[in-house]
Coordinates of C-alpha atoms and ligand atoms in Angstrom, one line a residue:
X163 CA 0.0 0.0 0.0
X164 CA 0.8 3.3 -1.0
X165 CA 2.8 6.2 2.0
X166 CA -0.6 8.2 1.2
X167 CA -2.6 5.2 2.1
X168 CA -0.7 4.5 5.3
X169 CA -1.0 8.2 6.1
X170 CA -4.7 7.9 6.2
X171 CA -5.3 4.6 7.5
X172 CA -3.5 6.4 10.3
X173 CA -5.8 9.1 10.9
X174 CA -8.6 7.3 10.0
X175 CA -8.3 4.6 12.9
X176 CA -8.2 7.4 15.5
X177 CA -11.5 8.6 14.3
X178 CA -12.7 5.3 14.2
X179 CA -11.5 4.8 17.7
X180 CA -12.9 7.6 19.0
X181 CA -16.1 7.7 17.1
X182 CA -15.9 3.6 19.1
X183 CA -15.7 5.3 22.7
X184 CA -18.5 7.7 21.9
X185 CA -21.1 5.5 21.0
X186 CA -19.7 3.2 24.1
X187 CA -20.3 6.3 26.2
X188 CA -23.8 6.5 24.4
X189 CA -24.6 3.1 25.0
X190 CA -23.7 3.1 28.7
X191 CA -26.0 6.4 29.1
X192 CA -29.0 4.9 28.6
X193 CA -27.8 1.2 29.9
X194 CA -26.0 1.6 33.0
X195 CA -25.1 5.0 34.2
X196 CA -26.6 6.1 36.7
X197 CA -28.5 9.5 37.9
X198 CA -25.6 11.5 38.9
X199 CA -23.0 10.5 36.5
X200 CA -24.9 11.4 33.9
X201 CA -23.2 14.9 33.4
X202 CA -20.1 13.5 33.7
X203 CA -20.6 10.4 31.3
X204 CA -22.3 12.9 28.6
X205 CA -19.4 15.2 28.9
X206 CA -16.9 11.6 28.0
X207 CA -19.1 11.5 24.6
X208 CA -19.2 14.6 23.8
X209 CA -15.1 15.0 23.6
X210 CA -14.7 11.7 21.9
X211 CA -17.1 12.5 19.2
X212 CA -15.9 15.9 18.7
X213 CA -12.2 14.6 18.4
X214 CA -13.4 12.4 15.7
X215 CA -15.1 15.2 14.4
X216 CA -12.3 17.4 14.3
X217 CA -9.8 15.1 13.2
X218 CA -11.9 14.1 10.0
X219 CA -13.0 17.9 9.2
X220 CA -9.0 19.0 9.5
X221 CA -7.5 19.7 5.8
X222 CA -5.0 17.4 6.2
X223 CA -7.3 14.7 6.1
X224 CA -9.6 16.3 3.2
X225 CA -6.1 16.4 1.3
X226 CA -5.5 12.7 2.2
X227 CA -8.8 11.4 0.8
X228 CA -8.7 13.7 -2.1
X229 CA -5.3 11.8 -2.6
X230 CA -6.9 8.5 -2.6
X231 CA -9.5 9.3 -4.6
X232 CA -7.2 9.8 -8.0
X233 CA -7.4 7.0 -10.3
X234 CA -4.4 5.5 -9.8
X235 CA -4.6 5.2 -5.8
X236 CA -7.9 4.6 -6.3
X237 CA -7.4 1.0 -8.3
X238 CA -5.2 -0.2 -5.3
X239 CA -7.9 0.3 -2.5
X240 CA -10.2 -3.0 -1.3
X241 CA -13.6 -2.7 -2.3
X242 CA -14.7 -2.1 1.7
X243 CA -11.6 0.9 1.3
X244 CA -12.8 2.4 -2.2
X245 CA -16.2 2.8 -0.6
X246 CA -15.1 4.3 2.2
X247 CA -12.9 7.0 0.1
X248 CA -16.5 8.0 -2.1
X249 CA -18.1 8.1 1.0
X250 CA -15.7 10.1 3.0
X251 CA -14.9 12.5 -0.4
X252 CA -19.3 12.8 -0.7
X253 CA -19.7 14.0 3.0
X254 CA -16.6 15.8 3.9
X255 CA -17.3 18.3 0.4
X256 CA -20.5 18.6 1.7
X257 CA -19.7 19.3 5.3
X258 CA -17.0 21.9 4.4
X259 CA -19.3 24.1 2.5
X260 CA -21.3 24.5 6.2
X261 CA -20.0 28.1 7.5
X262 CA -18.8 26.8 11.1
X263 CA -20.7 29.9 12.7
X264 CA -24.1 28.8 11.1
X265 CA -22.9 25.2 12.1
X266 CA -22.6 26.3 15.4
X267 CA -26.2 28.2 15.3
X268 CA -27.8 25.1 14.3
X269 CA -26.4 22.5 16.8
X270 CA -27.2 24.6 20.1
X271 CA -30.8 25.5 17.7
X272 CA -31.3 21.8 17.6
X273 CA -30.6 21.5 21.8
X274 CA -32.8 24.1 22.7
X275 CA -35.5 22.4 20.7
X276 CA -35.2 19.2 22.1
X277 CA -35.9 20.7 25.4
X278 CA -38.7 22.9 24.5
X279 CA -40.4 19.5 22.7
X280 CA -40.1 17.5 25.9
X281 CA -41.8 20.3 27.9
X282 CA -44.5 20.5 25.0
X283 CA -45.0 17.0 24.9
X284 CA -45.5 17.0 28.8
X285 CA -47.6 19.8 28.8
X286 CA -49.6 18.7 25.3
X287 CA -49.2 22.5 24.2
X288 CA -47.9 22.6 20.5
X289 CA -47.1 26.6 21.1
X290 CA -44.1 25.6 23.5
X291 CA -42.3 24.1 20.3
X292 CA -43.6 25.9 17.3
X293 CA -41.2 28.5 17.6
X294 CA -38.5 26.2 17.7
X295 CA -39.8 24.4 15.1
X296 CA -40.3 27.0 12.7
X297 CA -37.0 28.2 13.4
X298 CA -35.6 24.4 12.7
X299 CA -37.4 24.1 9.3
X300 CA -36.0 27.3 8.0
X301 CA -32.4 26.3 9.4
X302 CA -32.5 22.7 7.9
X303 CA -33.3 24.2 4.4
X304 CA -30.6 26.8 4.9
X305 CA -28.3 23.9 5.9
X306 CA -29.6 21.6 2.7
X307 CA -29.0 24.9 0.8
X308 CA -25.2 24.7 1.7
X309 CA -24.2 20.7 1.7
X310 CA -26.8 20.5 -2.1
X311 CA -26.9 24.1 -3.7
X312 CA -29.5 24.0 -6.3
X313 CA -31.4 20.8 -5.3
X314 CA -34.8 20.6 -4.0
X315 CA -34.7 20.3 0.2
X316 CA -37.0 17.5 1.1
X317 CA -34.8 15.4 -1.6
X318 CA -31.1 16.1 0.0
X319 CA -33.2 15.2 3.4
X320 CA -34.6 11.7 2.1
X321 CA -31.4 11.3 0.6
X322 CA -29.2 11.8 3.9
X323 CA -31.8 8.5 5.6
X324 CA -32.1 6.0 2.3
X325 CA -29.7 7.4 -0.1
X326 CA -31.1 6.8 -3.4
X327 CA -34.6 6.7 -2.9
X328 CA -36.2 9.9 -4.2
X329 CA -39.6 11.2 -3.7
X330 CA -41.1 10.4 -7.0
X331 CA -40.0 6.4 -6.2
X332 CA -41.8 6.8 -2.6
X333 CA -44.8 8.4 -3.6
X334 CA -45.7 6.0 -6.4
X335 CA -45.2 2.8 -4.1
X336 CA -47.0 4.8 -1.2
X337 CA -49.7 6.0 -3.2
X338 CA -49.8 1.9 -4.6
X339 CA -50.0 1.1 -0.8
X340 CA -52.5 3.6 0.0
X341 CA -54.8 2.7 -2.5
X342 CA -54.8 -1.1 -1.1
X343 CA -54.6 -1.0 2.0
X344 CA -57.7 1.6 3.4
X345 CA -60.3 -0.7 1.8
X346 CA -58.9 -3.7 3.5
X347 CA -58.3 -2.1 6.8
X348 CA -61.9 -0.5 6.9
X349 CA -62.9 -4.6 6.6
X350 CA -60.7 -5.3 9.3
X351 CA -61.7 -3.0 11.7
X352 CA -65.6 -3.8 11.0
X353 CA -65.0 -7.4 11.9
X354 CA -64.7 -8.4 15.5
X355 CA -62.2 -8.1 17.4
X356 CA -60.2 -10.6 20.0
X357 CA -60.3 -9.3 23.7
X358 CA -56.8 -8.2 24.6
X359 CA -57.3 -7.5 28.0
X360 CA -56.9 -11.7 28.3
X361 CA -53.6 -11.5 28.4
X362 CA -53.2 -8.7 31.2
X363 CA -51.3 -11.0 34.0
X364 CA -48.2 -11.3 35.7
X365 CA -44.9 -12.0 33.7
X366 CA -41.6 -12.5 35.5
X367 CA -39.1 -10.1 34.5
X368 CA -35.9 -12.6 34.9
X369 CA -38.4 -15.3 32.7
X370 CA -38.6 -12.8 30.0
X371 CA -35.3 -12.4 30.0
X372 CA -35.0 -15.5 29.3
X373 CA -37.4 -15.6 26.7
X374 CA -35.5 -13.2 24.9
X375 CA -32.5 -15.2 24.8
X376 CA -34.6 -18.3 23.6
X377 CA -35.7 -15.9 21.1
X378 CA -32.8 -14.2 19.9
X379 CA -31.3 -17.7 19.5
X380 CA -34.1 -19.4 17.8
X381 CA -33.5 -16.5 15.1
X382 CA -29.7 -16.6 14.7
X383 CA -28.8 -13.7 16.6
X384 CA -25.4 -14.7 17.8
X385 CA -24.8 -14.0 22.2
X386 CA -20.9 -14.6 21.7
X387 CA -20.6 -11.9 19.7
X388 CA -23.8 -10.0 21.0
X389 CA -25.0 -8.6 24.8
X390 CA -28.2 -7.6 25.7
X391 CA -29.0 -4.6 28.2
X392 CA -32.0 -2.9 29.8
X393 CA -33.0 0.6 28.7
X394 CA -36.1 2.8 28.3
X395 CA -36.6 2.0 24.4
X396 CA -35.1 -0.9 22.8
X397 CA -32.2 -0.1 20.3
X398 CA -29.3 -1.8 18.9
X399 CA -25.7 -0.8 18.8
X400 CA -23.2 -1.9 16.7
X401 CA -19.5 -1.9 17.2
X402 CA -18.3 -4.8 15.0
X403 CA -19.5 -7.8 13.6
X404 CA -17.8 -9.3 16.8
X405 CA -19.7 -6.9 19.2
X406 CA -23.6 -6.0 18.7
X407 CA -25.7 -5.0 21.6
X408 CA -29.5 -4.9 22.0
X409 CA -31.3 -3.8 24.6
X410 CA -35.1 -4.3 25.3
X411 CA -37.3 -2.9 27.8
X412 CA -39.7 -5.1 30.4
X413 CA -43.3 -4.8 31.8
X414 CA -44.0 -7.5 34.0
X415 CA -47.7 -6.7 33.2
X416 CA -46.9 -7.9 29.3
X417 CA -44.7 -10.3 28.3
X418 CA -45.7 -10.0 24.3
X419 CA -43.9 -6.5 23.7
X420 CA -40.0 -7.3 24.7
X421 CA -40.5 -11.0 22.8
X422 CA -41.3 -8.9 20.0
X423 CA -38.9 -6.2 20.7
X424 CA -36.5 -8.7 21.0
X425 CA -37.0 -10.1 17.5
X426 CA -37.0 -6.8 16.1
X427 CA -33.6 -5.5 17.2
X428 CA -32.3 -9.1 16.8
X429 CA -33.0 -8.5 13.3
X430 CA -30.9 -5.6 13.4
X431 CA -28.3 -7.5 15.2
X432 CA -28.2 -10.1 12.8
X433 CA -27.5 -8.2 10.1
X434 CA -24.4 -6.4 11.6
X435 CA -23.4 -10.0 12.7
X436 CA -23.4 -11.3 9.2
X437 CA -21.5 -8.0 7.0
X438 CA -18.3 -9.5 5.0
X439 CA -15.6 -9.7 7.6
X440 CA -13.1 -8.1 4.6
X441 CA -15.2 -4.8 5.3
X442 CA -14.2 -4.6 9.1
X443 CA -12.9 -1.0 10.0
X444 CA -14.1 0.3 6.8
X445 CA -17.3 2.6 6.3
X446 CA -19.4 -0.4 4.9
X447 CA -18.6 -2.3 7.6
X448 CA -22.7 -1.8 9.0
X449 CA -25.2 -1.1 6.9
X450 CA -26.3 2.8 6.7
X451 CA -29.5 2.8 4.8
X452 CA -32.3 2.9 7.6
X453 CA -34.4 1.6 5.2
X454 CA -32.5 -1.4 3.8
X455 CA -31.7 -1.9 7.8
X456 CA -35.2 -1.5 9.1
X457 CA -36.4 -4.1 6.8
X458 CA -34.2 -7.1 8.8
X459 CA -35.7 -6.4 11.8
X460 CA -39.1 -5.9 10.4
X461 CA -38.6 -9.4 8.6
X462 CA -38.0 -11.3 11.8
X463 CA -40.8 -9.1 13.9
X464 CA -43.5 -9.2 11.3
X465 CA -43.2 -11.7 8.6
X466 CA -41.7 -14.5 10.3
X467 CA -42.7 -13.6 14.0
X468 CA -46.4 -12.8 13.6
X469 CA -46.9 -15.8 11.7
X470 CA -48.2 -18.8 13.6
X471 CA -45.7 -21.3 12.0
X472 CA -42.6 -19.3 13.3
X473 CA -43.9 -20.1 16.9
X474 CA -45.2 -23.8 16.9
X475 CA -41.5 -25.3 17.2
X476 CA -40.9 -22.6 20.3
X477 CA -44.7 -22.7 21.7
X478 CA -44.7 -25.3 24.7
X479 CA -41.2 -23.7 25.7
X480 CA -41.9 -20.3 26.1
X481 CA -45.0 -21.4 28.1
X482 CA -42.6 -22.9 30.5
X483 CA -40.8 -20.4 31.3
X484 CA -44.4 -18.0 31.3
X485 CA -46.6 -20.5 32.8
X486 CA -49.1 -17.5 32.5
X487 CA -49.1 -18.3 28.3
X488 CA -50.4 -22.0 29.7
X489 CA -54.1 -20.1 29.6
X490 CA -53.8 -19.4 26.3
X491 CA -53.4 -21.6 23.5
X492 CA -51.2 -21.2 20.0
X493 CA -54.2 -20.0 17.9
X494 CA -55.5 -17.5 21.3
X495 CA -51.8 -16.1 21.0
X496 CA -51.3 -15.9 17.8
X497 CA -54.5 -14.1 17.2
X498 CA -53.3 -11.2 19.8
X499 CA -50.1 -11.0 18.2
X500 CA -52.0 -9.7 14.7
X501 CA -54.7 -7.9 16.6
X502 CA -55.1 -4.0 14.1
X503 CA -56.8 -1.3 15.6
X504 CA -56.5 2.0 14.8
X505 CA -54.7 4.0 17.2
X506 CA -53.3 7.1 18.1
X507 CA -49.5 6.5 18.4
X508 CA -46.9 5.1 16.0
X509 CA -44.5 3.0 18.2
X510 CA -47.8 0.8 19.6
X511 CA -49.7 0.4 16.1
X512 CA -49.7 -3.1 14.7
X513 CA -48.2 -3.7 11.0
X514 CA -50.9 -2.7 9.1
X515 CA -51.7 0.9 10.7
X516 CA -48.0 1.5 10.9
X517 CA -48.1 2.3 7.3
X518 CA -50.6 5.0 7.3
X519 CA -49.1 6.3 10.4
X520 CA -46.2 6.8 8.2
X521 CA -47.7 7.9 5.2
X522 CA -49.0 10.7 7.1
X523 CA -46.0 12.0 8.3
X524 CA -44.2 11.5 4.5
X525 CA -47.2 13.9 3.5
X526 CA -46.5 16.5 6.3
X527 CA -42.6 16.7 5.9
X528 CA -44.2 17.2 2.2
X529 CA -46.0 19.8 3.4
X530 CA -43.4 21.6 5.4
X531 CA -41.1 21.6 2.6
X532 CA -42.9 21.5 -0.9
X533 CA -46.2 23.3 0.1
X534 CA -44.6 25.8 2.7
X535 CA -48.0 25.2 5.1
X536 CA -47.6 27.7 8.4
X537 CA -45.8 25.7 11.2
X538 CA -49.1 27.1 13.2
X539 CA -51.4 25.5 10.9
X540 CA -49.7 21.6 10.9
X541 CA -51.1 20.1 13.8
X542 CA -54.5 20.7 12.2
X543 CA -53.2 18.9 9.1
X544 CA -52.4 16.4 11.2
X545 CA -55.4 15.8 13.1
X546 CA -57.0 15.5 9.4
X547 CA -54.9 13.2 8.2
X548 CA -55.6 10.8 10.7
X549 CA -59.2 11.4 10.7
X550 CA -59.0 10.5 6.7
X551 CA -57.0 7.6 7.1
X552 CA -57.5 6.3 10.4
X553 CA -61.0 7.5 11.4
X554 CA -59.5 8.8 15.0
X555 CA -58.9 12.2 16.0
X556 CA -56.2 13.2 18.7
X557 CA -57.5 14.8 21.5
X558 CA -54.6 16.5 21.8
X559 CA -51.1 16.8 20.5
X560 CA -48.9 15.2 22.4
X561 CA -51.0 11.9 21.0
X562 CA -51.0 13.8 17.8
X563 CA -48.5 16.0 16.5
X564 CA -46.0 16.0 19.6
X565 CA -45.6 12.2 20.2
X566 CA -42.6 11.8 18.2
X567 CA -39.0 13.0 18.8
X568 CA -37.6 12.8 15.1
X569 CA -38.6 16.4 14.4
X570 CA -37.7 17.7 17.4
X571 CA -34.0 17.9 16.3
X572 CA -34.8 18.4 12.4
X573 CA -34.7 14.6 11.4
X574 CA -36.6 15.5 8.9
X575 CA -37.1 12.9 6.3
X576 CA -36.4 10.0 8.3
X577 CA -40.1 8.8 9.0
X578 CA -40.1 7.1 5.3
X579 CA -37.9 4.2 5.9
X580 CA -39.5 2.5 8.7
X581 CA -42.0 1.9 5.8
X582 CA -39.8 1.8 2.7
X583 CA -38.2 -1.3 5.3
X584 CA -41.9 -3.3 5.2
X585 CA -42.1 -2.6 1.4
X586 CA -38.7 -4.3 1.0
X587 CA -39.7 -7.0 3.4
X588 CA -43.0 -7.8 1.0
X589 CA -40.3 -8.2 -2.0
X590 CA -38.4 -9.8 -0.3
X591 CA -40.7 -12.3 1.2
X592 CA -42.2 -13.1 -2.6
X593 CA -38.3 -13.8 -3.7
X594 CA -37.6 -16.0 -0.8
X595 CA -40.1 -18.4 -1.2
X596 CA -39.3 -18.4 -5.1
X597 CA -35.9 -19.5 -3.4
X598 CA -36.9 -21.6 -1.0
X599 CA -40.4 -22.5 -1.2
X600 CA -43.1 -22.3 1.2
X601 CA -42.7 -20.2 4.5
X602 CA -44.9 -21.5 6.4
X603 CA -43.6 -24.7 5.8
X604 CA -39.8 -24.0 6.6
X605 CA -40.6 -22.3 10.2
X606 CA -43.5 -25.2 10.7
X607 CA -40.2 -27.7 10.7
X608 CA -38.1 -25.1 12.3
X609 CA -35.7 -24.7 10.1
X610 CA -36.2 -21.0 10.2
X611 CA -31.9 -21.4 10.1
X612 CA -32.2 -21.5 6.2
X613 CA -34.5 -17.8 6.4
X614 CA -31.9 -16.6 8.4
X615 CA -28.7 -17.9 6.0
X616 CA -30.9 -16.3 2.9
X617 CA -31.0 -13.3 4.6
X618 CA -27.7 -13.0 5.7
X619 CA -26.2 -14.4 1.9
X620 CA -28.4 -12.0 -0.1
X621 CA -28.3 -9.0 2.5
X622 CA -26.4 -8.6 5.3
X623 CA -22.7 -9.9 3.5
X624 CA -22.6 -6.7 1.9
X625 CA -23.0 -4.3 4.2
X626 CA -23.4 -0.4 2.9
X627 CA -21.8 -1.5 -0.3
X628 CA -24.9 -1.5 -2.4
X629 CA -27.5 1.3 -1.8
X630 CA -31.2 0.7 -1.3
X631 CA -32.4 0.6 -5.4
X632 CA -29.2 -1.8 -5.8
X633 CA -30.3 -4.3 -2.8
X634 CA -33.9 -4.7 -3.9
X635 CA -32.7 -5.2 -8.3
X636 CA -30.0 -7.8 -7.8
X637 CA -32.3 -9.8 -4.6
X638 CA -35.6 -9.8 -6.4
X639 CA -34.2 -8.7 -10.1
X640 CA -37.0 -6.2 -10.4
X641 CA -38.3 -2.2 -9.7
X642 CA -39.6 -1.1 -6.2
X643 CA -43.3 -2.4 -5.9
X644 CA -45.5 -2.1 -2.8
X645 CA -48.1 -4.8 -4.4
X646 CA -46.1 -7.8 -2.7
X647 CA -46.4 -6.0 0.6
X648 CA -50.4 -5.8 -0.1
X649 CA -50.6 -9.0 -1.3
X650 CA -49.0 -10.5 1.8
X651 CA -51.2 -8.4 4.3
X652 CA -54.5 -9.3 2.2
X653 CA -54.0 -13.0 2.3
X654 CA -52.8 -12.9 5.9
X655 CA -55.9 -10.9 7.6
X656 CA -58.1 -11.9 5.1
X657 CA -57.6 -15.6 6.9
X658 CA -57.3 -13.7 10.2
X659 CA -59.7 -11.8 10.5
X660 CA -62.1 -14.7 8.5
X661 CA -62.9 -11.6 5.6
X662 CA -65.1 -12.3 2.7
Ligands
ZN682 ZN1 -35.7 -0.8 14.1

């Protein structure tokens, strides 16, 4: 390898070594630290990330990547390595056109908000945040206006989440959705419905516990090279493929959310577990399309662990160690498990009123930025919207407008993802079975082993080297479609839910 290259690598590991002890930091904020070291544990993250912030926005290592990115350096890098270059070239342009003052401006903007959200959320009154909010929207187009001159704002936003995926692709399969799914939920919700409250009871923390690890193993996560932790909201964190922790979060009143959010963030786990091992300390080394990653753990939670096959193998065991499941039989469970109602907040809804739950917040973000609606005016939007496609208003807005915290620091653009993840899932699902064959069958015989190796083969080997449009042509071998999605929920709630 070339001196530039060994010049690079050099400054390169530091900021991946102290980009490493920040999100260590991180993860030990909302694990382990407690009360009163909190100050203290914040301040250790916030030098280690700004060290690996300064070191990779110096111009001695804008000169070193620039080096690395002529042809002739170029040709010698690894794949992992030429990725990392474009990657690293891409950003740090874009970063450097950002006057540090306005930079500044925008970072203690975005901590102010945060703050005036959580009191707005606590008190339900919108006013405490629409100045902060307002203020946000304008910034974030300023900043878009820097990194992207000339380019439309919401598209450098949807770019920066699932790079790739523009706004004429998401509306088309969005709209396709759309279309599909509000006549089969309004069947749904006129047919009856099963009576939740028969699983209120008590579940034993330190048994679900061990359900989880039942669980995480039954679906491949591996606990040599994984941990688990306790924290408010689950959420996966990803060092190396050696080193991936999950947490989950435990009501002893309700055993069935951490088994699912335990097979949601072991889907995320699995595919940081699986990534090439060539790509280690490169910037493919995890996979940063939300989308692309959201649709692993949204595989595991919702098209293998909400159908009753993935659970008969598992059934009988995981009523051992919950004797309270012993009341309920397979069908009873698996019933609750793909109960749909329509409700007010997006982190409870069930698969099928997720998506409109997104939908309507892809529409407001299109608001914001395409129609320039009055930040005073949006909460009423959004009360609408949900009346339209959910036939619920929000009595008031911290279960309507205020319940989530993506705007709150100007994540704008990230909402479309978590659904762009299900659409890929429905694709995905369709090419697996052309694969493999019957689903239902495979998890019936528990070999739900040979889902996971698919997965991991087609997906998770590659790790950011192919962006989102890439993943979905060369698994399935065709264009973005939201109608496998549909057809998946029609036949399943159709049977569920005994439609005509
Ligand atoms: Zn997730």
């Amino acid at each position: 390898m070339s001196e530039t290259f060994d010049k690079f690598q050099s400054v390169y590991r530091r900021i991946l070594r102290f980009q490493k002890i920040s999100v260590l930091a991180s993860w030990d904020l909302y694990t382990a630290t407690p009360k009163l070291g909190f100050d203290d544990m914040s301040d250790t993250m916030t030098f280690a990330s700004s060290e690996a912030f300064a070191l990779s926005n110096s111009d001695e290592f804008f000169g070193l990547v620039e080096a690395l990115n002529e042809p002739e350096e170029f040709a010698q890098l690894t794949t992992g390595m030429q990725y990392t270059i474009q990657k690293l070239k891409t950003e740090l342009e874009k970063s450097r056109r950002i006057p540090q003052a306005f930079f500044e401006e925008l970072v203690s903007l975005q901590n102010q908000s945060m703050k005036a959200w959580t009191e707005a959320k606590r008190a339900s009154d919108y006013t405490l945040f629409a100045p902060y909010l307002e203020k946000l929207i304008s910034m974030i187009t300023q900043k878009c206006a820097y990194t992207d001159p000339g380019k439309d704002t919401y598209e450098v936003l949807l770019d920066q989440y699932e790079k790739g995926m523009d706004s004429a692709t998401i509306d088309r399969v969005f709209e396709e959705l759309k279309e599909g799914l509000l006549p089969l939920l309004r069947k749904i919700l006129a047919a009856p419905q099963p009576d939740s409250t028969a699983f209120d009871g008590f579940y034993d923390i330190p048994a679900q516990m061990k359900v989880q690890d039942l669980l995480l193993n039954y679906i491949g996560f591996s606990l040599d090279a994984g941990t688990t932790a306790v924290s408010e909201h689950p959420f996966t964190t990803g060092f190396s493929r050696n080193d991936v922790r999950i947490t989950n979060h435990y009501y002893e009143n309700n055993a069935i959310s951490s088994m699912f959010s335990a097979i949601h963030e072991g889907g995320h786990g699995i595919f940081e577990q699986n990534v090439n091992p060539a790509l280690q300390n490169t910037a493919a080394d995890d996979c940063c399309y939300m989308g692309v990653h959201e649709s692993q753990s949204r595989f595991f939670e919702n098209i293998l662990g909400r159908s009753k096959n993935f659970w008969i193998p598992i059934y009988a065991q995981i009523q051992e160690l919950l004797p309270e499941f012993k009341k309920h039989s397979l069908d009873e469970f698996c019933r609750e498990i793909n109960h749909v109602q329509n409700s007010m907040i997006r982190t409870e809804a069930d698969e099928v009123t997720y998506c409109l739950h997104i939908i309507l917040r892809y529409e407001m973000e299109q608001a914001i930025f395409r129609d320039h609606v009055p930040v005073s005016e949006l909460p009423a939007l959004w009360n609408q919207k949900m009346q339209d496609y959910l036939q619920i208003t929000p009595s008031n807005d911290a279960e309507g407008i205020l319940q989530d915290m993506h705007w709150s620091d100007g994540s704008f653009g990230y909402f479309p993802s978590y659904l762009l993840g299900s659409i890929y899932d429905g694709m995905f699902l369709e090419t697996l079975e052309q694969d493999l064959g019957n689903i239902d069958e495979i998890l019936a015989s528990g070999q739900i082993h040979t889902i996971t190796k698919w997965l991991n083969e087609k997906i998770h080997w590659y790790g950011s080297l192919r962006e989102p449009k890439e993943v979905i042509r060369t698994v399935c071998g065709k264009e973005l479609s939201a109608k496998p999605l549909l057809d998946y929920f029609t036949k399943k709630y159709t049977e569920v839910y005994h439609l005509s």
